[in-house]
């Protein structure tokens, strides 16, 4: 048996998402049936202080990885210069993704960047162009696409299990805690590209795109999805959106016989899971001519789905995340395999689909009147 491929990670930022990702990264891959990939964390950087990075290493990395030693840095510039780093996970607020990915690419580093890729489509296009020019791997961390439930649902769409799918609804809403409504919180700050659309709005879009667009061969596509209408409710204090609904027209269903429609909802004022037990019903519904496919529970971390056919047959599947993980290790495995195989982009979340997502978000913002400061919208650093 050939030896596994080991990837050496650098972690850029030390917030909640970086902690969750790194914990998953250090779970033994064999516990999820992966034998060809290994991960190590060799460097962590914080922009706020060296102590923050050191605490991250001692609290998150060292308990799971004694060798190799993981270094801590007090600046991102130091991190990207380390020769023992193969790929950098960018976990800063999305308002700063553009500048931080540029920093990594200019230093010759491959990048896995948290979603959304950038603040707007122009920035995303510029990053992918730079990655192509430099021959470097770059991927948006759309972790949900790698879940077994996502894979199973895509396969059911391909085999027409529920017939021609003509409508999709997808919801990602959750109520902010009292302290999160503070105007200083990143979710509410306009200078950090706050608001529900860019923070959690990509999740309903990813379900629409992975089921109605991604699975369709490029030669059969009849035109990109379009935002036909957007409704936004703004926070009167800061001007970011706190409730948004998008109506999307797809030029054809995956089967290609008729046009299809989709509704994506997101917000901070209500929740898809009022009792915390996922009893409120499906968060994603795919309506087909032979039945319906429903995703149960949080759409960002799906573990269950159900198919209800017109014949009366009901199929239910539960595909839990193994090893007590959160589920972010699968996207890391994909990034590692791409590095091993010399690929610049992933086939699961290719560059053009990250750009398409940003274009849809751009149009929703245009229709809803959500404009961010030029400092985070522009292409210069």
PDB file of N, CA and C in Angstrom, residues 2 5 22 29 71 87 147 184 260 270-272 283 292 303 349:
ATOM      1  N   UNK A   2       0.554   2.243  -0.833  1.00  0.00           N
ATOM      2  CA  UNK A   2       1.330   3.471  -0.878  1.00  0.00           C
ATOM      3  C   UNK A   2       1.094   4.285   0.379  1.00  0.00           C
ATOM      4  N   UNK A   5      -0.481  10.944   1.794  1.00  0.00           N
ATOM      5  CA  UNK A   5       0.078  12.255   1.461  1.00  0.00           C
ATOM      6  C   UNK A   5      -0.178  13.193   2.626  1.00  0.00           C
ATOM      7  N   UNK A  22      -9.516  23.780  12.707  1.00  0.00           N
ATOM      8  CA  UNK A  22      -8.271  23.145  13.140  1.00  0.00           C
ATOM      9  C   UNK A  22      -8.535  21.904  13.983  1.00  0.00           C
ATOM     10  N   UNK A  29      -7.735  10.935  10.137  1.00  0.00           N
ATOM     11  CA  UNK A  29      -8.556  10.719   8.940  1.00  0.00           C
ATOM     12  C   UNK A  29      -9.129   9.308   8.831  1.00  0.00           C
ATOM     13  N   UNK A  71       4.435  26.448  15.083  1.00  0.00           N
ATOM     14  CA  UNK A  71       4.947  27.772  15.428  1.00  0.00           C
ATOM     15  C   UNK A  71       3.818  28.794  15.470  1.00  0.00           C
ATOM     16  N   UNK A  87      -0.087  24.994   2.506  1.00  0.00           N
ATOM     17  CA  UNK A  87      -1.365  25.634   2.199  1.00  0.00           C
ATOM     18  C   UNK A  87      -1.825  26.422   3.414  1.00  0.00           C
ATOM     19  N   UNK A 147     -20.235  17.092   2.393  1.00  0.00           N
ATOM     20  CA  UNK A 147     -20.937  16.207   3.319  1.00  0.00           C
ATOM     21  C   UNK A 147     -21.554  15.019   2.561  1.00  0.00           C
ATOM     22  N   UNK A 184     -21.121  46.985  17.450  1.00  0.00           N
ATOM     23  CA  UNK A 184     -19.712  46.678  17.258  1.00  0.00           C
ATOM     24  C   UNK A 184     -19.456  45.258  16.805  1.00  0.00           C
ATOM     25  N   UNK A 260     -37.021  26.449 -14.172  1.00  0.00           N
ATOM     26  CA  UNK A 260     -37.241  26.118 -12.766  1.00  0.00           C
ATOM     27  C   UNK A 260     -37.106  27.384 -11.930  1.00  0.00           C
ATOM     28  N   UNK A 270     -35.432  35.471  12.815  1.00  0.00           N
ATOM     29  CA  UNK A 270     -36.197  34.250  13.077  1.00  0.00           C
ATOM     30  C   UNK A 270     -35.256  33.073  12.864  1.00  0.00           C
ATOM     31  N   UNK A 271     -35.731  31.874  13.184  1.00  0.00           N
ATOM     32  CA  UNK A 271     -34.859  30.711  13.065  1.00  0.00           C
ATOM     33  C   UNK A 271     -35.564  29.543  12.394  1.00  0.00           C
ATOM     34  N   UNK A 272     -34.794  28.731  11.680  1.00  0.00           N
ATOM     35  CA  UNK A 272     -35.324  27.516  11.062  1.00  0.00           C
ATOM     36  C   UNK A 272     -35.567  26.421  12.094  1.00  0.00           C
ATOM     37  N   UNK A 283     -35.397  22.146   5.845  1.00  0.00           N
ATOM     38  CA  UNK A 283     -34.785  23.440   5.540  1.00  0.00           C
ATOM     39  C   UNK A 283     -34.495  23.588   4.050  1.00  0.00           C
ATOM     40  N   UNK A 292     -40.758  14.573  -3.738  1.00  0.00           N
ATOM     41  CA  UNK A 292     -40.038  15.669  -3.091  1.00  0.00           C
ATOM     42  C   UNK A 292     -38.870  15.117  -2.282  1.00  0.00           C
ATOM     43  N   UNK A 303     -27.221  16.193   8.047  1.00  0.00           N
ATOM     44  CA  UNK A 303     -26.974  14.797   8.409  1.00  0.00           C
ATOM     45  C   UNK A 303     -28.151  13.881   8.068  1.00  0.00           C
ATOM     46  N   UNK A 349     -16.133  22.351  -5.977  1.00  0.00           N
ATOM     47  CA  UNK A 349     -16.474  23.772  -5.909  1.00  0.00           C
ATOM     48  C   UNK A 349     -15.494  24.515  -6.822  1.00  0.00           C
TER      49      UNK A 349
END
